[in-house]
Amino acid sequence: LTKFKEAILTFRCLHGLAPPYHTECLQRVSDLPSEDACKNLSRFLLGRHSRAIEAYKQAGNNSEKPDWEINYNLGICYQRTGQLEAAKQELQQALQLHRHHEVFKALASVYLQQSDVTAAVSTYRAAIEQFPENSDLHSSLGRLLLQTGRSQQAFEQLGAALTFNPNHSPSLLAIGAMMQV
């Protein structure tokens, strides 16, 4: 399982890079000893989320204790395959095991896909309680509040984001848009 976690970390660090770097990511992941884990992470990278779900389930079954990262990754895969209830369940389980800002953001995203704005706002607020200095969370909540017509609350959240990071682009753009209205 340690090598599987190493593969996940390698995958995560290269996942957001442009497509030419995907080959590098696949090479680094395939250098790790557990060939099956590497192949399954490669499938996830290539958009084969259904097979990645199988791999993460197997990793969860093989794990000696619950691992929030497995639940988080399962939640992301379920979300990308449109299985929103399963995604929500896995992400909630991940939050029970470990509170991480990315899990909160993913769960809020699932709620928004289900058109449950109230739950998304609540999720962002809970995340901000845990991570009060996270500009991304403040900004995401602020932009969501702005979309729902709660301009004053949106401005407060965007201002909080800029308090912690004065150059936070999403917040600056949202405030700029508010000023033009």
PDB file of C-alpha atoms in Angstrom:
ATOM      1  CA  LEU A   1       0.000   0.000   0.000  1.00  0.00           C
ATOM      2  CA  THR A   2       2.959   2.337   0.560  1.00  0.00           C
ATOM      3  CA  LYS A   3       3.961   2.065  -3.092  1.00  0.00           C
ATOM      4  CA  PHE A   4       0.349   2.688  -4.051  1.00  0.00           C
ATOM      5  CA  LYS A   5       0.425   5.929  -2.039  1.00  0.00           C
ATOM      6  CA  GLU A   6       3.698   6.885  -3.725  1.00  0.00           C
ATOM      7  CA  ALA A   7       2.015   6.308  -7.072  1.00  0.00           C
ATOM      8  CA  ILE A   8      -0.903   8.504  -6.022  1.00  0.00           C
ATOM      9  CA  LEU A   9       1.458  11.299  -4.965  1.00  0.00           C
ATOM     10  CA  THR A  10       3.390  11.099  -8.223  1.00  0.00           C
ATOM     11  CA  PHE A  11       0.153  11.027 -10.151  1.00  0.00           C
ATOM     12  CA  ARG A  12      -1.222  14.053  -8.299  1.00  0.00           C
ATOM     13  CA  CYS A  13       1.884  16.161  -8.823  1.00  0.00           C
ATOM     14  CA  LEU A  14       1.799  15.626 -12.571  1.00  0.00           C
ATOM     15  CA  HIS A  15      -1.957  15.277 -13.146  1.00  0.00           C
ATOM     16  CA  GLY A  16      -2.591  18.974 -13.620  1.00  0.00           C
ATOM     17  CA  LEU A  17       0.140  19.453 -16.196  1.00  0.00           C
ATOM     18  CA  ALA A  18      -0.463  19.878 -19.894  1.00  0.00           C
ATOM     19  CA  PRO A  19      -0.915  16.717 -22.032  1.00  0.00           C
ATOM     20  CA  PRO A  20       2.729  16.477 -23.176  1.00  0.00           C
ATOM     21  CA  TYR A  21       3.662  15.747 -19.556  1.00  0.00           C
ATOM     22  CA  HIS A  22       1.197  12.861 -19.241  1.00  0.00           C
ATOM     23  CA  THR A  23       3.793  10.559 -20.792  1.00  0.00           C
ATOM     24  CA  GLU A  24       6.268  11.608 -18.114  1.00  0.00           C
ATOM     25  CA  CYS A  25       3.657  10.946 -15.451  1.00  0.00           C
ATOM     26  CA  LEU A  26       2.938   7.492 -16.833  1.00  0.00           C
ATOM     27  CA  GLN A  27       6.658   6.729 -16.925  1.00  0.00           C
ATOM     28  CA  ARG A  28       7.206   7.829 -13.327  1.00  0.00           C
ATOM     29  CA  VAL A  29       4.194   5.889 -12.105  1.00  0.00           C
ATOM     30  CA  SER A  30       5.210   2.793 -14.042  1.00  0.00           C
ATOM     31  CA  ASP A  31       8.668   2.921 -12.413  1.00  0.00           C
ATOM     32  CA  LEU A  32       7.049   2.016  -9.100  1.00  0.00           C
ATOM     33  CA  PRO A  33       7.009  -1.684  -8.136  1.00  0.00           C
ATOM     34  CA  SER A  34       3.263  -2.375  -8.008  1.00  0.00           C
ATOM     35  CA  GLU A  35       2.467  -2.762 -11.681  1.00  0.00           C
ATOM     36  CA  ASP A  36      -1.287  -3.155 -11.170  1.00  0.00           C
ATOM     37  CA  ALA A  37      -1.523   0.008  -9.067  1.00  0.00           C
ATOM     38  CA  CYS A  38       0.485   1.891 -11.660  1.00  0.00           C
ATOM     39  CA  LYS A  39      -1.662   0.681 -14.532  1.00  0.00           C
ATOM     40  CA  ASN A  40      -4.835   1.630 -12.713  1.00  0.00           C
ATOM     41  CA  LEU A  41      -3.532   5.103 -11.929  1.00  0.00           C
ATOM     42  CA  SER A  42      -2.577   5.438 -15.569  1.00  0.00           C
ATOM     43  CA  ARG A  43      -6.140   4.518 -16.559  1.00  0.00           C
ATOM     44  CA  PHE A  44      -7.437   7.184 -14.187  1.00  0.00           C
ATOM     45  CA  LEU A  45      -5.149   9.713 -15.818  1.00  0.00           C
ATOM     46  CA  LEU A  46      -6.385   8.689 -19.232  1.00  0.00           C
ATOM     47  CA  GLY A  47     -10.013   9.104 -18.201  1.00  0.00           C
ATOM     48  CA  ARG A  48     -10.860   5.466 -17.582  1.00  0.00           C
ATOM     49  CA  HIS A  49     -12.633   6.300 -14.368  1.00  0.00           C
ATOM     50  CA  SER A  50     -14.634   3.072 -14.195  1.00  0.00           C
ATOM     51  CA  ARG A  51     -11.471   0.997 -14.049  1.00  0.00           C
ATOM     52  CA  ALA A  52      -9.937   3.421 -11.588  1.00  0.00           C
ATOM     53  CA  ILE A  53     -12.997   2.907  -9.375  1.00  0.00           C
ATOM     54  CA  GLU A  54     -12.286  -0.824  -9.384  1.00  0.00           C
ATOM     55  CA  ALA A  55      -8.649  -0.174  -8.480  1.00  0.00           C
ATOM     56  CA  TYR A  56      -9.492   2.163  -5.612  1.00  0.00           C
ATOM     57  CA  LYS A  57     -12.093  -0.274  -4.268  1.00  0.00           C
ATOM     58  CA  GLN A  58      -9.485  -3.015  -4.344  1.00  0.00           C
ATOM     59  CA  ALA A  59      -6.975  -0.748  -2.609  1.00  0.00           C
ATOM     60  CA  GLY A  60      -9.595   0.031   0.039  1.00  0.00           C
ATOM     61  CA  ASN A  61     -10.260  -3.659   0.590  1.00  0.00           C
ATOM     62  CA  ASN A  62      -6.531  -4.366   0.872  1.00  0.00           C
ATOM     63  CA  SER A  63      -5.900  -1.467   3.238  1.00  0.00           C
ATOM     64  CA  GLU A  64      -5.378  -2.352   6.884  1.00  0.00           C
ATOM     65  CA  LYS A  65      -7.290   0.743   8.003  1.00  0.00           C
ATOM     66  CA  PRO A  66      -9.591   3.231   6.264  1.00  0.00           C
ATOM     67  CA  ASP A  67      -7.726   5.716   4.079  1.00  0.00           C
ATOM     68  CA  TRP A  68      -9.335   9.069   3.324  1.00  0.00           C
ATOM     69  CA  GLU A  69      -7.371   9.441   0.085  1.00  0.00           C
ATOM     70  CA  ILE A  70      -8.934   6.294  -1.335  1.00  0.00           C
ATOM     71  CA  ASN A  71     -12.418   7.593  -0.488  1.00  0.00           C
ATOM     72  CA  TYR A  72     -11.549  10.994  -1.945  1.00  0.00           C
ATOM     73  CA  ASN A  73     -10.266   9.521  -5.205  1.00  0.00           C
ATOM     74  CA  LEU A  74     -13.269   7.201  -5.432  1.00  0.00           C
ATOM     75  CA  GLY A  75     -15.505  10.220  -4.956  1.00  0.00           C
ATOM     76  CA  ILE A  76     -13.766  12.087  -7.770  1.00  0.00           C
ATOM     77  CA  CYS A  77     -14.055   9.076 -10.087  1.00  0.00           C
ATOM     78  CA  TYR A  78     -17.729   8.626  -9.267  1.00  0.00           C
ATOM     79  CA  GLN A  79     -18.329  12.318  -9.880  1.00  0.00           C
ATOM     80  CA  ARG A  80     -16.656  12.148 -13.272  1.00  0.00           C
ATOM     81  CA  THR A  81     -18.746   9.140 -14.253  1.00  0.00           C
ATOM     82  CA  GLY A  82     -21.947  10.905 -13.212  1.00  0.00           C
ATOM     83  CA  GLN A  83     -22.608   8.710 -10.167  1.00  0.00           C
ATOM     84  CA  LEU A  84     -23.253  11.684  -7.915  1.00  0.00           C
ATOM     85  CA  GLU A  85     -24.835   9.877  -4.956  1.00  0.00           C
ATOM     86  CA  ALA A  86     -21.896   7.475  -4.760  1.00  0.00           C
ATOM     87  CA  ALA A  87     -19.509  10.427  -5.110  1.00  0.00           C
ATOM     88  CA  LYS A  88     -21.224  12.255  -2.287  1.00  0.00           C
ATOM     89  CA  GLN A  89     -21.084   9.177  -0.060  1.00  0.00           C
ATOM     90  CA  GLU A  90     -17.357   8.607  -0.676  1.00  0.00           C
ATOM     91  CA  LEU A  91     -16.492  12.270  -0.155  1.00  0.00           C
ATOM     92  CA  GLN A  92     -18.480  12.409   3.079  1.00  0.00           C
ATOM     93  CA  GLN A  93     -16.641   9.294   4.252  1.00  0.00           C
ATOM     94  CA  ALA A  94     -13.315  10.928   3.359  1.00  0.00           C
ATOM     95  CA  LEU A  95     -14.270  13.961   5.460  1.00  0.00           C
ATOM     96  CA  GLN A  96     -15.109  11.731   8.411  1.00  0.00           C
ATOM     97  CA  LEU A  97     -11.645  10.207   8.188  1.00  0.00           C
ATOM     98  CA  HIS A  98      -9.698  13.408   7.519  1.00  0.00           C
ATOM     99  CA  ARG A  99     -10.717  17.002   6.972  1.00  0.00           C
ATOM    100  CA  HIS A 100      -8.959  18.272   3.867  1.00  0.00           C
ATOM    101  CA  HIS A 101      -9.867  21.395   1.903  1.00  0.00           C
ATOM    102  CA  GLU A 102      -9.864  19.568  -1.444  1.00  0.00           C
ATOM    103  CA  VAL A 103     -12.442  17.089  -0.163  1.00  0.00           C
ATOM    104  CA  PHE A 104     -14.711  19.949   0.919  1.00  0.00           C
ATOM    105  CA  LYS A 105     -14.344  21.574  -2.506  1.00  0.00           C
ATOM    106  CA  ALA A 106     -15.131  18.317  -4.308  1.00  0.00           C
ATOM    107  CA  LEU A 107     -18.195  17.705  -2.134  1.00  0.00           C
ATOM    108  CA  ALA A 108     -19.470  21.242  -2.777  1.00  0.00           C
ATOM    109  CA  SER A 109     -18.977  20.623  -6.491  1.00  0.00           C
ATOM    110  CA  VAL A 110     -21.106  17.463  -6.304  1.00  0.00           C
ATOM    111  CA  TYR A 111     -23.850  19.382  -4.502  1.00  0.00           C
ATOM    112  CA  LEU A 112     -23.773  22.017  -7.228  1.00  0.00           C
ATOM    113  CA  GLN A 113     -24.059  19.326  -9.901  1.00  0.00           C
ATOM    114  CA  GLN A 114     -27.160  18.144  -8.060  1.00  0.00           C
ATOM    115  CA  SER A 115     -28.446  21.754  -8.013  1.00  0.00           C
ATOM    116  CA  ASP A 116     -28.326  21.794  -4.209  1.00  0.00           C
ATOM    117  CA  VAL A 117     -26.932  25.295  -3.712  1.00  0.00           C
ATOM    118  CA  THR A 118     -27.868  25.348  -0.022  1.00  0.00           C
ATOM    119  CA  ALA A 119     -25.785  22.234   0.696  1.00  0.00           C
ATOM    120  CA  ALA A 120     -22.890  23.611  -1.371  1.00  0.00           C
ATOM    121  CA  VAL A 121     -22.923  26.878   0.596  1.00  0.00           C
ATOM    122  CA  SER A 122     -23.055  24.919   3.871  1.00  0.00           C
ATOM    123  CA  THR A 123     -20.146  22.770   2.743  1.00  0.00           C
ATOM    124  CA  TYR A 124     -18.028  25.803   1.884  1.00  0.00           C
ATOM    125  CA  ARG A 125     -18.894  27.396   5.241  1.00  0.00           C
ATOM    126  CA  ALA A 126     -17.871  24.213   7.074  1.00  0.00           C
ATOM    127  CA  ALA A 127     -14.634  24.165   5.087  1.00  0.00           C
ATOM    128  CA  ILE A 128     -13.898  27.777   5.994  1.00  0.00           C
ATOM    129  CA  GLU A 129     -14.408  26.935   9.678  1.00  0.00           C
ATOM    130  CA  GLN A 130     -11.680  24.313   9.310  1.00  0.00           C
ATOM    131  CA  PHE A 131      -9.428  26.355   7.013  1.00  0.00           C
ATOM    132  CA  PRO A 132     -10.155  30.032   7.761  1.00  0.00           C
ATOM    133  CA  GLU A 133      -7.127  31.325   5.852  1.00  0.00           C
ATOM    134  CA  ASN A 134      -7.777  29.428   2.620  1.00  0.00           C
ATOM    135  CA  SER A 135      -8.349  32.022  -0.104  1.00  0.00           C
ATOM    136  CA  ASP A 136      -9.681  29.469  -2.586  1.00  0.00           C
ATOM    137  CA  LEU A 137     -12.477  28.436  -0.224  1.00  0.00           C
ATOM    138  CA  HIS A 138     -13.456  32.031   0.547  1.00  0.00           C
ATOM    139  CA  SER A 139     -13.385  32.869  -3.150  1.00  0.00           C
ATOM    140  CA  SER A 140     -15.438  29.841  -4.181  1.00  0.00           C
ATOM    141  CA  LEU A 141     -18.058  30.625  -1.566  1.00  0.00           C
ATOM    142  CA  GLY A 142     -18.045  34.292  -2.545  1.00  0.00           C
ATOM    143  CA  ARG A 143     -18.542  33.528  -6.231  1.00  0.00           C
ATOM    144  CA  LEU A 144     -21.339  31.086  -5.415  1.00  0.00           C
ATOM    145  CA  LEU A 145     -23.051  33.678  -3.217  1.00  0.00           C
ATOM    146  CA  LEU A 146     -22.669  36.224  -6.002  1.00  0.00           C
ATOM    147  CA  GLN A 147     -24.394  33.852  -8.438  1.00  0.00           C
ATOM    148  CA  THR A 148     -27.293  33.473  -6.014  1.00  0.00           C
ATOM    149  CA  GLY A 149     -27.728  37.230  -5.670  1.00  0.00           C
ATOM    150  CA  ARG A 150     -26.273  37.608  -2.173  1.00  0.00           C
ATOM    151  CA  SER A 151     -23.905  40.402  -3.112  1.00  0.00           C
ATOM    152  CA  GLN A 152     -23.063  41.644   0.390  1.00  0.00           C
ATOM    153  CA  GLN A 153     -22.151  38.164   1.651  1.00  0.00           C
ATOM    154  CA  ALA A 154     -20.243  37.521  -1.571  1.00  0.00           C
ATOM    155  CA  PHE A 155     -18.260  40.729  -1.142  1.00  0.00           C
ATOM    156  CA  GLU A 156     -17.370  39.745   2.438  1.00  0.00           C
ATOM    157  CA  GLN A 157     -16.082  36.329   1.342  1.00  0.00           C
ATOM    158  CA  LEU A 158     -14.143  37.728  -1.601  1.00  0.00           C
ATOM    159  CA  GLY A 159     -12.672  40.371   0.697  1.00  0.00           C
ATOM    160  CA  ALA A 160     -11.614  37.648   3.128  1.00  0.00           C
ATOM    161  CA  ALA A 161      -9.912  35.791   0.285  1.00  0.00           C
ATOM    162  CA  LEU A 162      -7.995  38.938  -0.631  1.00  0.00           C
ATOM    163  CA  THR A 163      -7.065  39.527   3.007  1.00  0.00           C
ATOM    164  CA  PHE A 164      -5.153  36.261   3.007  1.00  0.00           C
ATOM    165  CA  ASN A 165      -3.883  36.551  -0.560  1.00  0.00           C
ATOM    166  CA  PRO A 166      -4.021  40.080  -2.038  1.00  0.00           C
ATOM    167  CA  ASN A 167      -3.192  38.747  -5.519  1.00  0.00           C
ATOM    168  CA  HIS A 168      -5.852  36.021  -5.606  1.00  0.00           C
ATOM    169  CA  SER A 169      -6.971  36.282  -9.247  1.00  0.00           C
ATOM    170  CA  PRO A 170     -10.417  34.631  -9.018  1.00  0.00           C
ATOM    171  CA  SER A 171     -11.375  36.964  -6.170  1.00  0.00           C
ATOM    172  CA  LEU A 172     -10.027  40.038  -7.932  1.00  0.00           C
ATOM    173  CA  LEU A 173     -11.968  39.170 -11.075  1.00  0.00           C
ATOM    174  CA  ALA A 174     -15.181  38.559  -9.144  1.00  0.00           C
ATOM    175  CA  ILE A 175     -14.884  41.847  -7.253  1.00  0.00           C
ATOM    176  CA  GLY A 176     -14.110  43.620 -10.520  1.00  0.00           C
ATOM    177  CA  ALA A 177     -17.261  42.147 -12.030  1.00  0.00           C
ATOM    178  CA  MET A 178     -19.258  43.296  -8.999  1.00  0.00           C
ATOM    179  CA  MET A 179     -17.924  46.838  -9.369  1.00  0.00           C
ATOM    180  CA  GLN A 180     -19.026  47.038 -12.996  1.00  0.00           C
ATOM    181  CA  VAL A 181     -22.636  46.190 -12.179  1.00  0.00           C
TER     182      VAL A 181
END
